[in-house]
Short mmCIF file of C-alpha atoms in Angstrom, two decimals:
data_model
loop_
_atom_site.label_atom_id
_atom_site.label_comp_id
_atom_site.label_asym_id
_atom_site.label_seq_id
_atom_site.Cartn_x
_atom_site.Cartn_y
_atom_site.Cartn_z
CA MET A 978 117.95 85.44 107.07
CA ASN A 979 115.64 84.73 104.08
CA LEU A 980 116.03 81.31 102.36
CA ALA A 981 119.04 81.88 99.98
CA GLN A 982 120.71 83.22 102.90
CA ASN A 983 120.37 80.17 104.95
CA ARG A 984 121.10 78.13 102.09
CA THR A 985 124.52 79.39 101.48
CA GLN A 986 125.40 79.29 105.25
CA ARG A 987 124.61 75.95 105.82
CA ILE A 988 126.13 74.65 102.81
CA LYS A 989 129.28 77.06 103.25
CA ALA A 990 129.28 75.08 106.92
CA GLU A 991 129.03 71.55 105.36
CA LEU A 992 131.62 72.26 102.97
CA ALA A 993 134.33 73.61 105.77
CA ALA A 994 133.51 70.27 107.93
CA TRP A 995 134.30 68.05 104.49
CA THR A 996 137.50 70.46 104.15
CA LYS A 997 138.32 69.36 107.72
CA GLY A 998 137.48 65.84 107.48
CA ILE A 999 140.16 65.79 104.07
CA ARG A 1000 143.00 67.47 105.76
CA LYS A 1001 142.58 64.54 109.07
CA GLN A 1002 142.54 62.24 106.44
CA GLY A 1003 146.14 63.67 105.08
CA ILE A 1004 145.43 62.07 101.68
CA TYR A 1005 145.09 64.80 100.20
CA ASN A 1006 147.58 67.73 99.51
CA GLY A 1007 146.35 70.36 96.76
CA VAL A 1008 144.29 73.38 96.85
CA VAL A 1009 140.63 72.77 96.37
CA LEU A 1010 138.05 76.36 95.23
CA VAL A 1011 134.23 76.03 95.56
CA ALA A 1012 132.27 79.29 94.42
CA ASP A 1013 128.84 80.99 93.75
CA ARG A 1014 129.74 82.76 90.56
CA ASP A 1015 131.77 85.72 92.37
CA GLU A 1016 131.53 84.23 96.00
CA VAL A 1017 133.90 81.76 96.87
CA TRP A 1018 132.46 79.12 99.10
CA LEU A 1019 135.74 77.11 100.03
CA LEU A 1020 138.83 78.20 99.41
CA GLU A 1021 141.36 75.90 101.04
CA ALA A 1022 145.02 74.32 100.85
CA ILE A 1023 146.44 71.55 102.21
CA GLY A 1024 149.62 70.15 102.05
CA LEU A 1025 152.82 71.38 100.91
CA ALA A 1026 154.85 73.22 97.97
CA THR A 1027 157.57 71.24 98.06
CA GLY A 1028 159.44 68.07 100.65
CA LEU A 1029 156.98 66.11 100.04
CA ASP A 1030 159.40 62.89 99.54
CA GLY A 1031 161.48 64.73 102.67
CA GLY A 1032 163.84 67.82 101.13
CA VAL A 1033 162.82 71.33 102.07
CA LYS A 1034 159.24 71.69 103.32
CA ARG A 1035 157.27 74.54 102.08
CA PRO A 1036 153.42 74.69 102.27
CA LEU A 1037 151.09 75.22 100.07
CA THR A 1038 149.20 78.82 99.78
CA VAL A 1039 146.11 79.43 98.03
CA ASP A 1040 148.17 81.08 95.27
CA SER A 1041 149.84 78.45 94.98
CA MET A 1042 150.77 78.02 90.99
CA PHE A 1043 150.10 74.37 89.76
CA GLU A 1044 150.59 72.73 86.49
CA LEU A 1045 146.81 72.53 84.54
CA ALA A 1046 147.82 69.23 82.03
CA SER A 1047 145.01 69.01 80.66
CA VAL A 1048 142.69 71.48 82.12
CA SER A 1049 145.20 73.58 79.47
CA LYS A 1050 143.51 71.47 76.67
CA PRO A 1051 139.93 74.56 77.32
CA ILE A 1052 142.54 76.89 77.00
CA THR A 1053 144.22 76.01 74.32
CA ALA A 1054 140.79 75.94 72.74
CA LEU A 1055 140.20 79.46 73.70
CA GLY A 1056 143.05 80.69 71.43
CA ILE A 1057 141.30 79.01 68.82
CA VAL A 1058 138.15 80.34 69.62
CA LEU A 1059 139.87 84.41 70.02
CA LEU A 1060 141.22 83.71 66.51
CA LYS A 1061 138.17 83.05 64.96
CA GLN A 1062 135.95 85.91 66.69
CA ARG A 1063 138.71 87.98 65.15
CA GLY A 1064 138.23 86.59 61.57
CA GLU A 1065 141.48 84.62 61.00
CA LEU A 1066 140.10 81.22 60.87
CA ASP A 1067 136.39 78.81 60.98
CA TRP A 1068 135.74 75.84 62.39
CA GLU A 1069 136.06 74.01 58.50
CA ASP A 1070 139.30 75.26 57.55
CA PRO A 1071 141.38 71.84 56.96
CA VAL A 1072 144.36 72.48 58.86
CA ALA A 1073 146.45 72.20 55.90
CA LYS A 1074 145.44 75.92 54.44
CA TRP A 1075 148.63 76.74 57.97
CA MET A 1076 150.19 73.55 57.78
CA PRO A 1077 150.44 71.62 54.20
CA GLU A 1078 153.18 69.68 54.83
CA LEU A 1079 150.87 67.57 57.72
CA PRO A 1080 150.58 63.99 56.13
CA TYR A 1081 147.01 63.54 57.50
CA PRO A 1082 144.23 65.58 54.87
CA GLY A 1083 140.99 65.87 55.40
CA ILE A 1084 141.02 67.39 58.75
CA SER A 1085 139.50 70.81 60.07
CA ILE A 1086 140.10 72.74 62.99
CA ARG A 1087 137.14 71.83 64.34
CA HIS A 1088 138.31 68.01 63.84
CA LEU A 1089 141.34 68.75 66.56
CA LEU A 1090 139.37 71.07 68.31
CA CYS A 1091 136.33 68.33 69.43
CA HIS A 1092 139.27 64.91 69.41
CA THR A 1093 137.67 63.69 65.93
CA SER A 1094 140.46 64.10 63.82
CA GLY A 1095 141.80 60.70 63.94
CA LEU A 1096 145.11 61.33 64.47
CA PRO A 1097 147.64 58.95 65.77
CA ASP A 1098 149.16 59.38 69.08
CA TYR A 1099 152.30 60.74 69.21
CA MET A 1100 153.43 59.63 72.99
CA GLU A 1101 153.29 56.40 71.65
CA LEU A 1102 155.77 57.67 68.32
CA PHE A 1103 157.91 59.21 70.41
CA ALA A 1104 158.18 56.06 73.01
CA GLU A 1105 159.40 54.20 69.63
CA VAL A 1106 161.72 55.86 67.66
CA TRP A 1107 162.34 58.99 69.85
CA ASP A 1108 165.93 60.37 71.10
CA ARG A 1109 165.37 60.15 75.39
CA SER A 1110 168.34 62.46 75.88
CA GLN A 1111 166.58 65.58 73.78
CA TYR A 1112 164.30 67.80 75.18
CA ALA A 1113 161.50 67.45 72.16
CA CYS A 1114 159.28 70.85 71.36
CA ASN A 1115 156.03 70.64 68.91
CA GLU A 1116 158.12 71.49 65.94
CA ASP A 1117 159.28 68.19 66.38
CA VAL A 1118 156.22 66.35 66.84
CA LEU A 1119 155.28 67.35 63.63
CA ARG A 1120 157.93 66.90 61.67
CA MET A 1121 158.45 63.43 63.42
CA LEU A 1122 155.11 62.39 62.14
CA ILE A 1123 155.94 63.73 58.07
CA GLU A 1124 159.23 61.48 59.17
CA HIS A 1125 157.65 58.05 60.43
CA ARG A 1126 154.07 58.55 58.62
CA PRO A 1127 152.04 56.35 61.79
CA GLU A 1128 148.45 55.22 60.40
CA PRO A 1129 145.62 57.16 61.08
CA LEU A 1130 143.15 55.72 63.69
CA PHE A 1131 139.98 56.88 61.61
CA ALA A 1132 139.15 59.17 59.25
CA PRO A 1133 138.55 62.66 60.23
CA GLY A 1134 134.60 62.94 61.68
CA ASP A 1135 133.95 58.65 61.75
CA GLN A 1136 134.87 58.86 65.90
CA TRP A 1137 135.73 61.13 68.67
CA GLN A 1138 139.44 59.87 70.21
CA TYR A 1139 140.89 61.95 72.62
CA SER A 1140 143.85 63.49 71.36
CA ASN A 1141 146.78 65.17 72.53
CA THR A 1142 148.29 65.07 69.04
CA GLY A 1143 145.76 67.21 68.18
CA TYR A 1144 145.70 69.69 70.57
CA ILE A 1145 149.65 70.13 70.10
CA LEU A 1146 148.74 70.96 66.67
CA LEU A 1147 145.68 73.36 67.60
CA ALA A 1148 149.07 75.52 69.87
CA LEU A 1149 151.30 75.31 66.92
CA LEU A 1150 148.43 76.87 64.68
CA ILE A 1151 147.75 79.80 67.13
CA GLU A 1152 151.43 80.31 66.90
CA ARG A 1153 151.01 80.15 62.60
CA ILE A 1154 148.41 82.42 62.26
CA SER A 1155 148.71 84.49 64.95
CA GLY A 1156 152.71 84.70 64.59
CA GLN A 1157 153.74 84.94 68.00
CA LEU A 1158 154.74 82.24 70.16
CA TYR A 1159 151.52 80.34 72.35
CA GLY A 1160 152.39 82.36 75.35
CA ASP A 1161 152.99 84.96 74.15
CA PHE A 1162 149.25 84.98 72.30
CA LEU A 1163 147.30 83.80 75.44
CA ASP A 1164 149.06 85.80 77.73
CA GLU A 1165 148.12 88.82 75.99
CA CYS A 1166 144.96 87.23 74.83
CA VAL A 1167 143.87 85.90 77.86
CA PHE A 1168 145.83 85.87 80.80
CA ARG A 1169 146.35 89.94 80.90
CA PRO A 1170 143.38 90.77 79.63
CA GLN A 1171 141.35 88.50 82.33
CA GLY A 1172 143.64 89.41 85.92
CA MET A 1173 145.33 86.22 85.76
CA MET A 1174 148.96 87.31 86.39
CA ARG A 1175 149.72 83.75 87.80
CA THR A 1176 149.04 82.68 84.82
CA ARG A 1177 151.72 81.53 82.48
CA VAL A 1178 152.97 78.81 80.30
CA TYR A 1179 155.98 77.53 81.32
CA ASN A 1180 158.28 74.17 80.42
CA ARG A 1181 160.18 74.20 84.23
CA ARG A 1182 162.59 71.41 83.01
CA ILE A 1183 163.35 72.78 80.00
CA GLN A 1184 163.48 76.57 80.53
CA PRO A 1185 163.92 76.44 84.73
CA GLU A 1186 163.61 79.94 86.44
CA ALA A 1187 163.67 81.59 90.09
CA MET A 1188 159.75 80.69 91.43
CA PRO A 1189 158.10 81.35 94.06
CA ASP A 1190 158.57 79.58 97.16
CA ASP A 1191 155.05 78.28 97.38
CA TYR A 1192 155.02 76.81 93.84
CA ALA A 1193 153.56 73.65 93.78
CA LEU A 1194 156.19 70.91 92.52
CA GLY A 1195 154.21 67.80 91.82
CA TYR A 1196 155.13 64.70 93.32
CA VAL A 1197 153.98 61.11 92.96
CA HIS A 1198 153.70 58.31 95.53
CA ARG A 1199 155.51 55.28 94.57
CA LEU A 1200 155.29 52.00 96.79
CA ASP A 1201 159.33 50.73 95.73
CA HIS A 1202 160.37 53.91 96.39
CA ASN A 1203 158.36 54.12 100.08
CA GLY A 1204 156.55 57.67 100.02
CA TYR A 1205 156.13 60.45 97.59
CA VAL A 1206 159.49 61.47 94.73
CA LEU A 1207 159.92 63.73 92.00
CA PRO A 1208 158.62 61.62 88.69
CA ASP A 1209 162.13 62.58 87.88
CA GLU A 1210 163.37 60.02 89.51
CA VAL A 1211 161.50 57.22 88.10
CA ASP A 1212 163.00 55.52 85.20
CA ASP A 1213 159.31 54.57 83.99
CA LEU A 1214 158.27 57.95 83.86
CA ASP A 1215 161.37 59.75 81.93
CA TYR A 1216 159.16 61.02 79.49
CA VAL A 1217 158.37 64.09 81.42
CA ARG A 1218 161.78 65.43 81.06
CA TYR A 1219 161.59 64.48 76.67
CA LEU A 1220 158.19 65.77 76.34
CA ASP A 1221 158.95 68.96 79.01
CA GLY A 1222 159.25 71.15 75.62
CA LEU A 1223 156.02 70.08 74.60
CA GLN A 1224 152.72 72.92 74.56
CA GLY A 1225 149.14 73.35 74.16
CA ASP A 1226 147.95 69.89 75.56
CA GLY A 1227 149.36 71.05 78.73
CA MET A 1228 151.77 73.01 80.52
CA VAL A 1229 149.59 75.76 81.16
CA ASN A 1230 150.53 76.85 85.20
CA SER A 1231 147.85 78.92 86.68
CA THR A 1232 146.21 78.81 90.92
CA ALA A 1233 142.86 78.47 91.65
CA GLY A 1234 141.97 81.91 91.83
CA ASP A 1235 143.20 82.82 87.59
CA LEU A 1236 141.42 79.89 86.71
CA LEU A 1237 138.09 81.04 88.38
CA ARG A 1238 139.26 84.50 86.63
CA LEU A 1239 138.93 83.43 83.79
CA ASP A 1240 135.42 81.07 84.64
CA ARG A 1241 133.84 84.04 85.36
CA ALA A 1242 135.31 85.36 81.57
CA LEU A 1243 133.37 82.72 79.98
CA TYR A 1244 129.93 83.72 80.58
CA ASP A 1245 131.05 87.62 79.86
CA ASP A 1246 129.70 88.11 76.10
CA ALA A 1247 132.35 90.55 75.25
CA PHE A 1248 135.37 88.41 76.01
CA VAL A 1249 133.16 85.81 74.21
CA PRO A 1250 129.67 86.23 73.20
CA ALA A 1251 126.82 84.20 73.87
CA HIS A 1252 126.25 82.01 70.25
CA VAL A 1253 129.46 81.38 70.01
CA ARG A 1254 129.89 79.50 73.82
CA GLU A 1255 127.17 78.03 72.59
CA THR A 1256 129.22 76.22 69.89
CA MET A 1257 132.05 75.68 72.25
CA PHE A 1258 130.04 73.84 74.86
CA ALA A 1259 127.67 72.12 72.31
CA PRO A 1260 128.57 67.79 72.22
CA VAL A 1261 130.06 67.43 68.68
CA LEU A 1262 128.65 65.63 65.88
CA LEU A 1263 130.05 62.23 63.60
CA ASN A 1264 129.68 61.72 60.24
CA GLY A 1265 127.40 59.26 60.74
CA GLY A 1266 124.89 61.86 63.34
CA GLU A 1267 125.75 60.70 66.56
CA ALA A 1268 126.88 63.37 68.63
CA PHE A 1269 129.37 62.96 71.38
CA HIS A 1270 129.52 65.15 74.32
CA TYR A 1271 132.83 66.85 73.83
CA GLY A 1272 132.90 70.72 72.60
CA PHE A 1273 135.99 73.14 72.36
CA GLY A 1274 138.50 71.95 74.94
CA TRP A 1275 135.10 70.88 77.45
CA LEU A 1276 133.46 68.18 78.09
CA ILE A 1277 129.66 67.91 78.88
CA GLU A 1278 127.41 66.29 80.23
CA GLN A 1279 123.50 66.89 81.96
CA ASP A 1280 123.99 66.52 85.00
CA GLU A 1281 119.98 65.70 87.02
CA ARG A 1282 120.74 67.85 90.14
CA LEU A 1283 123.05 70.42 88.98
CA GLY A 1284 121.59 70.80 85.33
CA LYS A 1285 124.75 71.18 82.89
CA VAL A 1286 128.03 70.98 83.19
CA VAL A 1287 131.08 71.41 81.39
CA TYR A 1288 134.34 70.63 83.25
CA HIS A 1289 138.63 68.82 82.30
CA SER A 1290 140.15 66.99 84.34
CA GLY A 1291 144.23 66.47 83.89
CA GLY A 1292 146.32 63.67 84.48
CA TRP A 1293 150.17 64.05 84.66
CA PRO A 1294 153.33 62.23 86.89
CA GLY A 1295 153.26 64.97 89.68
CA TYR A 1296 149.63 66.59 88.99
CA ALA A 1297 146.11 66.12 89.28
CA THR A 1298 144.09 68.49 88.33
CA MET A 1299 139.99 68.86 87.91
CA PHE A 1300 138.05 72.76 86.19
CA LYS A 1301 134.74 71.88 86.78
CA ARG A 1302 131.76 74.69 85.35
CA TYR A 1303 127.63 74.19 86.43
CA VAL A 1304 127.22 76.71 84.20
CA ASP A 1305 123.27 76.09 84.45
CA LYS A 1306 123.95 77.23 87.99
CA GLY A 1307 126.60 79.35 88.06
CA LEU A 1308 128.23 77.40 90.55
CA THR A 1309 132.33 75.91 90.13
CA LEU A 1310 134.43 73.29 91.19
CA ILE A 1311 138.14 72.98 91.37
CA LEU A 1312 140.84 70.94 92.77
CA LEU A 1313 144.54 71.37 91.79
CA GLN A 1314 146.58 68.36 93.29
CA ASN A 1315 150.64 68.01 93.36
CA GLY A 1316 151.00 65.44 94.84
CA THR A 1317 149.03 62.31 93.15
CA ARG A 1318 148.04 59.10 94.67
CA ASP A 1319 144.67 57.80 94.03
CA TYR A 1320 142.25 58.61 91.03
CA SER A 1321 138.91 57.13 92.57
CA TYR A 1322 140.08 59.45 95.89
CA ASN A 1323 140.37 62.64 93.84
CA GLN A 1324 136.39 61.21 92.39
CA GLN A 1325 135.25 60.61 96.13
CA MET A 1326 136.34 63.96 96.83
CA ILE A 1327 133.94 65.63 93.69
CA GLU A 1328 131.18 63.15 94.41
CA GLY A 1329 131.18 64.47 98.20
CA ILE A 1330 131.47 68.33 97.28
CA GLU A 1331 128.67 67.97 94.54
CA HIS A 1332 126.55 66.67 97.27
CA ILE A 1333 126.97 69.19 99.75
CA LEU A 1334 125.92 71.40 96.86
CA CYS A 1335 122.76 69.79 96.49
CA GLY A 1336 121.87 69.96 99.73
CA GLY A 1337 122.96 66.25 101.58
CA GLU A 1338 125.71 66.53 104.19
CA TYR A 1339 129.04 66.20 103.92
CA ARG A 1340 130.71 63.03 102.53
CA LEU A 1341 134.27 61.94 102.90
CA PRO A 1342 135.85 59.86 100.07
CA GLU A 1343 136.75 55.59 102.04
CA PRO A 1344 140.04 56.34 103.14
CA LEU A 1345 143.11 54.69 101.07
CA VAL A 1346 143.81 51.11 101.29
CA GLU A 1347 147.39 50.50 102.26
CA ARG A 1348 148.79 48.24 100.35
CA VAL A 1349 152.25 46.51 100.52
CA ILE A 1350 154.34 44.51 98.16
CA VAL A 1351 155.53 41.24 98.53
CA SER A 1352 158.24 39.08 97.51
CA LEU A 1353 158.21 36.82 94.62
CA THR A 1354 160.23 34.24 93.10
CA SER A 1355 161.05 33.67 89.41
CA GLN A 1356 158.84 30.67 89.47
CA GLN A 1357 155.81 32.33 91.20
CA CYS A 1358 156.45 34.98 88.12
CA GLN A 1359 156.63 32.78 85.34
CA PRO A 1360 153.00 31.49 83.88
CA HIS A 1361 151.95 34.97 84.32
CA GLU A 1362 154.87 36.08 81.02
CA GLY A 1363 153.05 36.69 78.02
CA SER A 1364 150.55 38.59 75.30
CA TYR A 1365 147.12 39.46 76.39
CA ARG A 1366 144.76 40.84 74.24
CA PHE A 1367 142.06 43.46 76.16
CA ALA A 1368 138.71 43.63 74.22
CA HIS A 1369 137.16 47.45 74.57
CA THR A 1370 133.14 47.61 73.46
CA GLN A 1371 131.71 46.96 70.84
CA GLU A 1372 131.22 50.86 69.81
CA GLU A 1373 134.93 51.23 70.03
CA GLY A 1374 135.47 48.03 67.88
CA ARG A 1375 139.09 48.19 69.26
CA THR A 1376 141.14 45.77 71.14
CA MET A 1377 144.71 46.25 73.20
CA ASP A 1378 147.06 44.09 73.53
CA VAL A 1379 149.22 44.05 76.27
CA GLU A 1380 153.03 41.98 76.83
CA VAL A 1381 153.83 41.12 80.60
CA ILE A 1382 157.12 40.53 80.60
CA MET A 1383 159.15 39.11 83.60
CA GLU A 1384 162.55 40.47 84.17
CA PRO A 1385 164.68 39.86 88.11
CA GLY A 1386 163.04 40.56 90.64
CA ARG A 1387 159.70 41.78 89.05
CA LEU A 1388 157.12 41.70 86.06
CA ARG A 1389 157.08 44.88 83.39
CA MET A 1390 153.48 44.97 81.44
CA THR A 1391 153.95 47.29 77.89
CA LEU A 1392 151.13 48.47 76.24
CA GLY A 1393 150.25 49.04 72.38
CA ASN A 1394 151.23 52.21 72.90
CA GLY A 1395 154.37 51.84 74.18
CA MET A 1396 153.71 52.91 77.20
CA THR A 1397 155.55 50.46 80.45
CA MET A 1398 154.30 49.38 83.45
CA ASN A 1399 156.11 47.82 87.00
CA LEU A 1400 154.05 45.84 88.66
CA LEU A 1401 153.96 44.74 91.88
CA PRO A 1402 153.41 41.59 93.02
CA LEU A 1403 150.37 41.89 96.61
CA SER A 1404 150.33 37.79 95.80
CA PRO A 1405 151.12 35.46 93.84
CA THR A 1406 148.37 36.43 91.70
CA ARG A 1407 147.31 40.21 92.45
CA PHE A 1408 149.49 42.93 91.37
CA TYR A 1409 149.69 46.82 91.65
CA GLU A 1410 150.05 49.50 89.47
CA GLN A 1411 151.53 52.46 90.14
CA GLN A 1412 150.81 54.68 87.46
CA THR A 1413 147.66 54.21 87.00
CA ALA A 1414 147.32 53.72 91.15
CA THR A 1415 144.97 50.19 89.86
CA GLU A 1416 145.57 46.61 89.95
CA LEU A 1417 145.82 43.60 87.59
CA GLU A 1418 145.01 40.25 88.72
CA PHE A 1419 146.09 36.82 87.15
CA ALA A 1420 143.83 34.35 86.40
CA ALA A 1421 142.15 30.58 85.54
CA GLU A 1422 145.63 28.76 85.04
CA SER A 1423 146.58 25.87 82.59
CA ALA A 1424 149.51 23.79 81.51
CA GLY A 1425 151.50 26.06 83.39
CA GLN A 1426 150.19 29.43 81.94
CA SER A 1427 148.28 32.34 83.50
CA MET A 1428 145.55 32.34 80.63
CA LYS A 1429 143.83 35.49 82.28
CA LEU A 1430 144.58 39.08 83.20
CA ILE A 1431 141.56 41.05 85.33
CA TRP A 1432 142.30 44.54 84.71
CA HIS A 1433 140.52 45.83 88.24
CA ASN A 1434 140.19 49.74 87.67
CA GLY A 1435 137.71 50.94 91.60
CA GLU A 1436 134.46 48.61 90.13
CA GLU A 1437 134.95 48.42 86.73
CA THR A 1438 137.48 45.37 85.84
CA SER A 1439 138.41 44.70 82.11
CA VAL A 1440 139.30 41.27 81.14
CA ALA A 1441 142.01 39.84 79.14
CA GLU A 1442 142.43 36.46 77.34
CA ARG A 1443 146.08 35.07 77.10
CA VAL A 1444 147.27 35.36 73.09
CA VAL A 1445 150.20 33.68 73.36
#
């Protein structure tokens, strides 16, 4: 056995031991895949496709289909790339060429692809004005932008800010330019040509269909529901229903195996020529000349051990996904999870796998801390009620205001984008927020009021000062 074979066997053994440990911890619910080019080193299904909430239990399989959430964005971007290869658009074409009614001038296709358009967030707009008894579709997003005209965040190309709105418009552009529905175009031009027979655009609430038994229903873990529950049953997550008709920024459903087929296709010059890949995976240049490490639907990083990496993560109530391509090494990591619980645990999983790929021994994530909700009186909650302002980094030049409101038996926090969060008390001054799996702490009481709000996200903290 030569050195390369020895290395491969050792890595496979470490990955197998790591997987055994993950199963034993009983926290991860999903499918994990690690591959070296066409050779799959690890492919494991862990946990249940349905029944996490105590219903009919069906196990996940390695072929289970998951909603990809924002891992859909590289696929939407690929659709635009294929239209460019057909000569039907150019990167610098104005969006107004096909969407003259869009009330935000100066935006190019490249701006949409790279999140530099400055478009306002549609989720914030819908939280404010949408009739939540109605399902929204992509055309509704465009119509709402036209009717309400929220202010742009910045001039096109001035800054980088992640934009779900931009990818909704990209899906609309695919339809207007190709003359096909977004899902039909991707099926014809991407999924079927690459053998991705278990990949599709699927809005399961607005168009319910019979799906395989191992279709992975997405569950959220909620302390106030005593465990896993479907997001449709959580009041704060009602947007999973009224936004279910949207496509482009999410709603591609796929399997680990199909994503590996896509990964391999992206190395194929016959599918995407090398010079096009170079453009796709190049950092975007802002108007001021600085670069931001995001290409056409892919985040870009340079790892000192693993070389160039292009990747995208996804998060939506019930699903957490990761598609990571180590393009200098030909390695691939795919995580598809349908029992979302703690973001930091997933990050530790990724770090553990990468450590093994770099020649280290396996490292398991730290077990989750079991949090216990306590009961507080209104008098104990009252000092925390008020408005707070988080100062962002100087480079971003923005602040974020939040409003903490006391309701019978609980505190609620509303963000500037309209998103609301229940704060579950762990102590009189420390609270747990379930959607982000983070903790918030009220501090520096003066004259019967808390003067600071500290948001703890793993080892990172953000501090807000009381403004009202």
